[in-house]
PDB file of C-alpha atoms in Angstrom:
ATOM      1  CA  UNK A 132     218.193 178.471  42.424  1.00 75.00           C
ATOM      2  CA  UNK A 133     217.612 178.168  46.216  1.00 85.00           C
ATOM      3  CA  UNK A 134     220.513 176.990  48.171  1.00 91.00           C
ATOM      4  CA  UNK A 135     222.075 176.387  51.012  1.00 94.00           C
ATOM      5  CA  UNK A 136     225.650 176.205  51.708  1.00 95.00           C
ATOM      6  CA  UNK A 137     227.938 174.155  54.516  1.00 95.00           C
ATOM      7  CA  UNK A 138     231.557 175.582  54.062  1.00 88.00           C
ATOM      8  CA  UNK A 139     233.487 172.894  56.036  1.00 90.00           C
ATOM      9  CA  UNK A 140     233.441 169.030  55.214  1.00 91.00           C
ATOM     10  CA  UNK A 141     234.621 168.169  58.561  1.00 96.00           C
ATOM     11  CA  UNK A 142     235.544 170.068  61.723  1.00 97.00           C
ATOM     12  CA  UNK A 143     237.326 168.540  64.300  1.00 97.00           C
ATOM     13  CA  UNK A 144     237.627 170.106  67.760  1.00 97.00           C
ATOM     14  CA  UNK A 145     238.470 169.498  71.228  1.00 97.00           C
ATOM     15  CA  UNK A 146     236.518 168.504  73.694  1.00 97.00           C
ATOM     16  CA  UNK A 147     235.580 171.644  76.186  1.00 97.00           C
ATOM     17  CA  UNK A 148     235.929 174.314  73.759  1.00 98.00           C
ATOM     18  CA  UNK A 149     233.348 176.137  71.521  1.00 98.00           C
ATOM     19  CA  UNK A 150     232.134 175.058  68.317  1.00 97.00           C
ATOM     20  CA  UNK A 151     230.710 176.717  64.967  1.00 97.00           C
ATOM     21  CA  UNK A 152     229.395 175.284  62.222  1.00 98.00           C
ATOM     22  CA  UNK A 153     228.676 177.480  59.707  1.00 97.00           C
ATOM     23  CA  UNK A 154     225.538 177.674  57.067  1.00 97.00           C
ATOM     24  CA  UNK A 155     224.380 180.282  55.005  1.00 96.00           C
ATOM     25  CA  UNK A 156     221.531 180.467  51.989  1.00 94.00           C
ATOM     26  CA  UNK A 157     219.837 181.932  49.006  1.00 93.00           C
ATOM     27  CA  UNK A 158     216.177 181.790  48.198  1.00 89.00           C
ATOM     28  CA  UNK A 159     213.679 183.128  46.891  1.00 85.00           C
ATOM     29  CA  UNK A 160     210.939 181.659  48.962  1.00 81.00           C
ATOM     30  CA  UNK A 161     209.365 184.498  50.918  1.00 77.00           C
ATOM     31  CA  UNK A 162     208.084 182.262  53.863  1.00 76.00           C
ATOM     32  CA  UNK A 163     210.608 179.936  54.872  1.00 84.00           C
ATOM     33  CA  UNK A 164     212.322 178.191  58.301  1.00 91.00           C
ATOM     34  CA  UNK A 165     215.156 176.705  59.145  1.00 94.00           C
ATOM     35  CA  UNK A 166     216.925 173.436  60.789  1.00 95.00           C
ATOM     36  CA  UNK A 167     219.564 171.797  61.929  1.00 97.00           C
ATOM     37  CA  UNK A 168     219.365 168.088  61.952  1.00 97.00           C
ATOM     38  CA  UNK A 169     221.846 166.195  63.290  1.00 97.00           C
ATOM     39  CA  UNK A 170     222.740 162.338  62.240  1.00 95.00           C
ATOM     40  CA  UNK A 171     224.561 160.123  64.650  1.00 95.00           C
ATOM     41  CA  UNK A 172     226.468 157.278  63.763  1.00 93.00           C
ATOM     42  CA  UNK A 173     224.441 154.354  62.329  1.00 88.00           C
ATOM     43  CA  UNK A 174     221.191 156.069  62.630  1.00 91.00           C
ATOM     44  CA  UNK A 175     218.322 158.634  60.909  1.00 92.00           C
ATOM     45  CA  UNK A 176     218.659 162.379  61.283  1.00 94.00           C
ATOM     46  CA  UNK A 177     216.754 163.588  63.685  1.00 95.00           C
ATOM     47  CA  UNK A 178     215.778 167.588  64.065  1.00 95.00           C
ATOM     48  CA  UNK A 179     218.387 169.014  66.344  1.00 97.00           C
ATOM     49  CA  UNK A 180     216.473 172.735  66.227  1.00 94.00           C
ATOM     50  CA  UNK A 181     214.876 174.743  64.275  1.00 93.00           C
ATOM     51  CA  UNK A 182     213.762 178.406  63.491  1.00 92.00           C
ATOM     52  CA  UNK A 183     211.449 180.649  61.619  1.00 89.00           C
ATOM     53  CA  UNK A 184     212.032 184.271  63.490  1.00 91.00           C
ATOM     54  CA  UNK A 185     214.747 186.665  62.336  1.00 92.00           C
ATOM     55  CA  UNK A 186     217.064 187.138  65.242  1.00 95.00           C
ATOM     56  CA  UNK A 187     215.353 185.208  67.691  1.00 95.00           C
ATOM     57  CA  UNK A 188     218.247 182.881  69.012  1.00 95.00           C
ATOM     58  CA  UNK A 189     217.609 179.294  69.518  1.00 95.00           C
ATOM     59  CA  UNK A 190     218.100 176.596  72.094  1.00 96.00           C
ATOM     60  CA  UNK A 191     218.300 172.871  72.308  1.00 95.00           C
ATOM     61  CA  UNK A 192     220.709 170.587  73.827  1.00 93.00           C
ATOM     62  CA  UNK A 193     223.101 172.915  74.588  1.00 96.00           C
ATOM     63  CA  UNK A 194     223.198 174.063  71.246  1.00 97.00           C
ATOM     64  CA  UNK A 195     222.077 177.037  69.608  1.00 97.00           C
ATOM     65  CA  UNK A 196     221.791 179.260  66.431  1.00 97.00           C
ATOM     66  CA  UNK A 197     219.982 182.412  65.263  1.00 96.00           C
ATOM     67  CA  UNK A 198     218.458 183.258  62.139  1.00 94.00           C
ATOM     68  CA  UNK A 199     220.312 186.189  60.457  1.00 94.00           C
ATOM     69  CA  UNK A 200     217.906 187.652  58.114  1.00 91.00           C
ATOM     70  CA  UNK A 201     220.220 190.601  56.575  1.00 92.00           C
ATOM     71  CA  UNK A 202     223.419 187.967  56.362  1.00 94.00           C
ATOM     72  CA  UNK A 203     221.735 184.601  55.097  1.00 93.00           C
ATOM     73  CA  UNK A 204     222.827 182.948  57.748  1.00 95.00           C
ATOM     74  CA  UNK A 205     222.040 180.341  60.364  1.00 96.00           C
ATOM     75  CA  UNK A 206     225.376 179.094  62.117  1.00 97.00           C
ATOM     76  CA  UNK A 207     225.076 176.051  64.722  1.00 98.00           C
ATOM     77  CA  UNK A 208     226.916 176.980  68.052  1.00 98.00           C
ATOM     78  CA  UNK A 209     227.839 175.164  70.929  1.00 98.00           C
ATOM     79  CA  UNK A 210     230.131 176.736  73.952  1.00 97.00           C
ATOM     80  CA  UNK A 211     231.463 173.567  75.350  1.00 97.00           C
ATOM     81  CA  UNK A 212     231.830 170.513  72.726  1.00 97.00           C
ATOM     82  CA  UNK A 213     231.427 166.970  74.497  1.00 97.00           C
ATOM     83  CA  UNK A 214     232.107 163.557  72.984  1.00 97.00           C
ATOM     84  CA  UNK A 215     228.927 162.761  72.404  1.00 97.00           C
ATOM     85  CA  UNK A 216     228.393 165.515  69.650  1.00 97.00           C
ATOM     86  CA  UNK A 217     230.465 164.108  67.175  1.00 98.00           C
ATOM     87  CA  UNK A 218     228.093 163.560  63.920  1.00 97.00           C
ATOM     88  CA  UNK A 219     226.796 164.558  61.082  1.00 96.00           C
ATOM     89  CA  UNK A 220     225.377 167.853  60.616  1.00 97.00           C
ATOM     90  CA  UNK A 221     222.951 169.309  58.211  1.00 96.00           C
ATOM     91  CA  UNK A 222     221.359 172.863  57.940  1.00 96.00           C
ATOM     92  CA  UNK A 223     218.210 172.654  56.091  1.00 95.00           C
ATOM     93  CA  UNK A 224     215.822 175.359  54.553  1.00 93.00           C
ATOM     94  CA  UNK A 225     212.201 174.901  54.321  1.00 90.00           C
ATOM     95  CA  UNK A 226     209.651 176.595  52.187  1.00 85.00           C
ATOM     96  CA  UNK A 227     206.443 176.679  54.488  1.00 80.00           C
ATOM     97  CA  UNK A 228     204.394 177.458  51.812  1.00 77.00           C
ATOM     98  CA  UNK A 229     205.479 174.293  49.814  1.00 76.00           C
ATOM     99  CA  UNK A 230     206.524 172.142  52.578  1.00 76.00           C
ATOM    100  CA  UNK A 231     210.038 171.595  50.484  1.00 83.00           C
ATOM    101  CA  UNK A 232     213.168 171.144  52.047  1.00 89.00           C
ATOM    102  CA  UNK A 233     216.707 172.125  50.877  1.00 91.00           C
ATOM    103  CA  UNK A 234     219.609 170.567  52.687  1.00 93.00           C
ATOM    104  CA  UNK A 235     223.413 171.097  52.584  1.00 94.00           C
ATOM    105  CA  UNK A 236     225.864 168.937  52.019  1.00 93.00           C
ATOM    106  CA  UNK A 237     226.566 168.111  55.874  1.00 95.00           C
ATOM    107  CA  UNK A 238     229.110 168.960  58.051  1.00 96.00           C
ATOM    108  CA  UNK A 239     230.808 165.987  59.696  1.00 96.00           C
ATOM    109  CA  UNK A 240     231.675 167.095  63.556  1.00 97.00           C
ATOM    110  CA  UNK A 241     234.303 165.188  65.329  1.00 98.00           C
ATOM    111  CA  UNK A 242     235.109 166.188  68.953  1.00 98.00           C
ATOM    112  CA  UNK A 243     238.568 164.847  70.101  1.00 97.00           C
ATOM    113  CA  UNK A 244     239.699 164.140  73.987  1.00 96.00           C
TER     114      UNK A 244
ATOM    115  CA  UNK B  65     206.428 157.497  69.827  1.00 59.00           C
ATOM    116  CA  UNK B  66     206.736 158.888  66.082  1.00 54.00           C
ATOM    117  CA  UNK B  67     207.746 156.057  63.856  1.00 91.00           C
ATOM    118  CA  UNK B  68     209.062 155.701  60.643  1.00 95.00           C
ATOM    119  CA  UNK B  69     210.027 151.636  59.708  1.00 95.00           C
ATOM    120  CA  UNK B  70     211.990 151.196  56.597  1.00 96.00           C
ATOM    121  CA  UNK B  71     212.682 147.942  54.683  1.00 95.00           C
ATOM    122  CA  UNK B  72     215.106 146.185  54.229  1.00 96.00           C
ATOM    123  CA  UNK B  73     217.724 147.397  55.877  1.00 95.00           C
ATOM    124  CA  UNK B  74     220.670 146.398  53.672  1.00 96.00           C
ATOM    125  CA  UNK B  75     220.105 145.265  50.042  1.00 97.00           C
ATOM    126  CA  UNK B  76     221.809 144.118  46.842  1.00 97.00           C
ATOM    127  CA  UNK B  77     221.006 143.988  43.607  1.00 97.00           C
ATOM    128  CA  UNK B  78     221.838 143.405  40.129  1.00 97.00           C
ATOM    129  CA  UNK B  79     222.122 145.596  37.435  1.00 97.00           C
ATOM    130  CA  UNK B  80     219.375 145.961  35.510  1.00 97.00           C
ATOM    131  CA  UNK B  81     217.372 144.104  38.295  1.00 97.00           C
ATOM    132  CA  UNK B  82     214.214 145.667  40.069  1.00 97.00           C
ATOM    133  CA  UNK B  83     214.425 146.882  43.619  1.00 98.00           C
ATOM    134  CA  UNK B  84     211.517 147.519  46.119  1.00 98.00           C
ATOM    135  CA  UNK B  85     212.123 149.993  49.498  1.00 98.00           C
ATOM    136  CA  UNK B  86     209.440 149.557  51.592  1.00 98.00           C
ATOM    137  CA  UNK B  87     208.851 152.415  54.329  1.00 98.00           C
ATOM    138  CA  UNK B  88     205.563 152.510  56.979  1.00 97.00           C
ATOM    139  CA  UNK B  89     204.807 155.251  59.196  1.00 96.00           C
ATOM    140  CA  UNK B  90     202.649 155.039  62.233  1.00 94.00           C
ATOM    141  CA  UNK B  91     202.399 158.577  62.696  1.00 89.00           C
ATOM    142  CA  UNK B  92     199.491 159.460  60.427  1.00 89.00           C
ATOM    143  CA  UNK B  93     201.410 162.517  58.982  1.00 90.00           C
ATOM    144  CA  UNK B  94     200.066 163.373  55.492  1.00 89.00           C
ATOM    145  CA  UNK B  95     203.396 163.786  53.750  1.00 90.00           C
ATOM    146  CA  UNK B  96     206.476 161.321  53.071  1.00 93.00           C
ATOM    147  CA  UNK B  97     209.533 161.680  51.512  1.00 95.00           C
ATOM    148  CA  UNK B  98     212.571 159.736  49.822  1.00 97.00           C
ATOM    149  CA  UNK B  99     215.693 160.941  50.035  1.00 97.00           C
ATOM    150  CA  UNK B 100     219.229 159.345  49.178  1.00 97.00           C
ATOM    151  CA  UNK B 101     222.271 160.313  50.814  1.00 94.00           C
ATOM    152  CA  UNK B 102     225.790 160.661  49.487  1.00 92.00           C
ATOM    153  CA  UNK B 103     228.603 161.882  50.538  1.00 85.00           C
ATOM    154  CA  UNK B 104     229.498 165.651  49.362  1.00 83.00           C
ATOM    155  CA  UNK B 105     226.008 165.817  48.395  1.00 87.00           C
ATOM    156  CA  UNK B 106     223.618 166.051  51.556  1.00 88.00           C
ATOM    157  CA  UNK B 107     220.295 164.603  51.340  1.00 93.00           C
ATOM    158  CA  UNK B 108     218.590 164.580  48.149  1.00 94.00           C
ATOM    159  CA  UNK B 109     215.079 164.425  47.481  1.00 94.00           C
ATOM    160  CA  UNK B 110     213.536 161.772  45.321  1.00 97.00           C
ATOM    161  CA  UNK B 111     210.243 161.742  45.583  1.00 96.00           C
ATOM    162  CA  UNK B 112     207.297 162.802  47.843  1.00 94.00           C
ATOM    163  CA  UNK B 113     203.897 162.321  48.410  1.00 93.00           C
ATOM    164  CA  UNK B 114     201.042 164.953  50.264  1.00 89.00           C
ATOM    165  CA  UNK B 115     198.430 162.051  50.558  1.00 91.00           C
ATOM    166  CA  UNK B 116     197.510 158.205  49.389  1.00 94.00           C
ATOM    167  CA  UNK B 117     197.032 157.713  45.853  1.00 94.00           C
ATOM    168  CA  UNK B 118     199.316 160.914  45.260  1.00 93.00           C
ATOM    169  CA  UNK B 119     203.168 161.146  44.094  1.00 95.00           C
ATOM    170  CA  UNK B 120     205.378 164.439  42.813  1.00 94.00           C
ATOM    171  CA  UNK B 121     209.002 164.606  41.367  1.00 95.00           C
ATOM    172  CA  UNK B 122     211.598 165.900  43.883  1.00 93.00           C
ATOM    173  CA  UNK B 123     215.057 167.353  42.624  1.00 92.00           C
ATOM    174  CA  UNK B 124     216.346 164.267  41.694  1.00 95.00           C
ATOM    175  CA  UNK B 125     213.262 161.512  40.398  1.00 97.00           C
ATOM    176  CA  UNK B 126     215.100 159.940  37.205  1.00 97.00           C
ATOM    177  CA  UNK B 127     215.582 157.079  37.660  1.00 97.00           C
ATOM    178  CA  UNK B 128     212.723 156.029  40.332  1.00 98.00           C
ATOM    179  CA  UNK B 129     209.034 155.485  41.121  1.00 98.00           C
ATOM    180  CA  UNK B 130     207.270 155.751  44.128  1.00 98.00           C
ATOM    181  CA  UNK B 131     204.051 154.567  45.088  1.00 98.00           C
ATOM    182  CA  UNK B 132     201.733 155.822  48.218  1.00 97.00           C
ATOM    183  CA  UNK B 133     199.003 153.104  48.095  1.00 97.00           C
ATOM    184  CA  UNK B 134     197.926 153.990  51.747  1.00 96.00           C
ATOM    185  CA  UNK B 135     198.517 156.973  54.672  1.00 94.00           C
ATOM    186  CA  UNK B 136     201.117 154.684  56.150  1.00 96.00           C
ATOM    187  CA  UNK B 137     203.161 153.710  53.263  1.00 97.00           C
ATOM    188  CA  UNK B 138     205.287 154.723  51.086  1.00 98.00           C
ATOM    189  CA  UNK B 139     207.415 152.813  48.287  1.00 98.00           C
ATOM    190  CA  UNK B 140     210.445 153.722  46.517  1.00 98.00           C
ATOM    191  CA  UNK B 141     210.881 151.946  43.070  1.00 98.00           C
ATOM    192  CA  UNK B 142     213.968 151.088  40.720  1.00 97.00           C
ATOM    193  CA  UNK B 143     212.656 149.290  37.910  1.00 95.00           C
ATOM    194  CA  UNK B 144     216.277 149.127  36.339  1.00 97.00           C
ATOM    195  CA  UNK B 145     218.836 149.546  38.882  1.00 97.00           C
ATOM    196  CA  UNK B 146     222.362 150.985  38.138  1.00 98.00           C
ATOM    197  CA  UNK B 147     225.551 151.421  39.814  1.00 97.00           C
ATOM    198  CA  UNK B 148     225.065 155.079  40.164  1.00 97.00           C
ATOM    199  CA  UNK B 149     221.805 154.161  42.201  1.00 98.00           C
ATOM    200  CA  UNK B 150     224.313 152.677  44.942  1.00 97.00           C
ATOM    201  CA  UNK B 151     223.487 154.980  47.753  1.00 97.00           C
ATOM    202  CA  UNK B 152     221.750 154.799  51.670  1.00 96.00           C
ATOM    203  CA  UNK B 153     218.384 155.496  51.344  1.00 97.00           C
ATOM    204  CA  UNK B 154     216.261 157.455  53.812  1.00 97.00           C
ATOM    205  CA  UNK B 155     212.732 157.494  54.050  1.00 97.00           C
ATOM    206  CA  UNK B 156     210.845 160.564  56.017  1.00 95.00           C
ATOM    207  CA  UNK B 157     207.464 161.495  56.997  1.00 93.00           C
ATOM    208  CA  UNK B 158     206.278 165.222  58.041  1.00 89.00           C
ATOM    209  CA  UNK B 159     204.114 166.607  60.391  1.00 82.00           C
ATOM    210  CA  UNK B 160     203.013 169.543  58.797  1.00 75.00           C
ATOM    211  CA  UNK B 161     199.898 171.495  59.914  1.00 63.00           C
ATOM    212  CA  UNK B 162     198.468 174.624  59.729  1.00 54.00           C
ATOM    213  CA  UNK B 163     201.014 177.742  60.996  1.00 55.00           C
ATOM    214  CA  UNK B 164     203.824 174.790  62.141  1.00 63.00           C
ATOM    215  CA  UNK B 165     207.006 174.837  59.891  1.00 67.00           C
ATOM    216  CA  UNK B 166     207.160 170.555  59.493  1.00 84.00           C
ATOM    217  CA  UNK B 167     209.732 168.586  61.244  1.00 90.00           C
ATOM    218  CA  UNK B 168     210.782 165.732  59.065  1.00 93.00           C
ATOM    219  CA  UNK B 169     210.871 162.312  60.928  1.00 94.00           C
ATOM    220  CA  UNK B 170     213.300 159.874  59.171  1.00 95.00           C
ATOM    221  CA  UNK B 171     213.483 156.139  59.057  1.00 95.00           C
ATOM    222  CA  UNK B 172     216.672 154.067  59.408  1.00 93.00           C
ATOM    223  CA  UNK B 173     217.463 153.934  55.830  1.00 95.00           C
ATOM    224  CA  UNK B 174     218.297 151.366  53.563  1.00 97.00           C
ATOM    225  CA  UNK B 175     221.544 150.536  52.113  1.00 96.00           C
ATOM    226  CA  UNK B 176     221.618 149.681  48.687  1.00 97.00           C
ATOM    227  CA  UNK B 177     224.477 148.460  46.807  1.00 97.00           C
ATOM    228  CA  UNK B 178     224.000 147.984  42.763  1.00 97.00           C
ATOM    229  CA  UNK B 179     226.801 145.577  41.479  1.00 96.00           C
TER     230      UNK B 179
END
């Protein structure tokens, strides 16, 4: 079945230095997009970006990720982490044709001083 | 502003007892969505709805009713609730269109705890 898969439970980094949270997928859906979403602390997820071209890099918040076609993949990057990123994060796949979602499990990001 | 309202926020039942969520949305988006969120699982899809009057199965619907009486809301039903139904409940509503991948917009979510 379609899937998509979030390799690390938590990651815990520094504050100042990069960050990479990894996702990768299989489907079958032949017209699909992707997200991150991002959940803060005591409150909804909330689309952090999101993507439907095939290496076409994306941009929001300081955060980006690019959707890798040929390797399944769309990793979440960041090239400074700050406090205020530490949450949970969840790559999602969407069939457009559908409108149905599949999430990962979540990757829990803490950033330490 | 989008919103998405869910009630209540906290709530806890009895086994075997009936449970209500409650979600409105004043963003007039056609589709909403239940999901329940656990830990090592991700968000899991309950049930949905494209429309008022209309409900479909998600991934994971045993268990659960929903009901879509109107555009703006969107109920999530236990009939018999069980432990295993213990879980934070999110409720979402999409703005899908024509050519636009949607972008879910969740509520605050409910927690639910089944004794």
């Amino acid at each position: 079945g379609d899937s998509v898969t979030q390799t690390e439970g938590l990651v815990t980094v520094t504050e100042g230095l990069p960050v990479k949270l990894n996702c990768t997928y299989q489907t079958t859906y032949l017209t699909i997009a992707f997200f991150w979403y991002v959940q803060y602390l005591n409150e909804a997820p909330q689309v952090l970006l999101k993507s439907s071209t095939d290496n076409k890099r994306t941009e929001h918040q300081g955060f980006h990720a690019t959707l890798h076609k040929s390797s399944s993949s769309f990793h979440l990057q960041k090239s400074s982490a700050q406090l205020s990123d530490s949450a949970l994060y969840y790559c999602a796949l969407l069939n457009t044709g559908n409108y149905k979602y599949v999430f990962g499990a979540g990757t829990r990001l803490k950033v330490i001083a | 502003e989008a919103a998405v309202t869910q009630s209540p926020r906290n709530k806890v039942a009895v086994t075997g007892g009936k449970v209500t969520l409650s979600c409105n949305q004043t963003n007039n988006h056609n589709n909403m969505y239940w999901y329940r969120q656990d830990t090592g699982h991700g968000l899991r899809l309950i049930h949905y709805s494209y429309g008022a009057g209309s409900t479909e199965k998600g991934d994971i619907p045993d268990g659960y009713k929903a009901s879509r009486p109107s555009q703006e809301n969107f109920s999530l039903i236990l009939e018999l609730a069980t432990p295993s139904q213990t879980s934070v409940y999110f409720c979402a509503s999409g703005d899908a269109g024509q050519g636009r991948a949607e972008t879910l917009y969740f509520g605050s979510g409910t927690r639910l705890t089944v004794l």
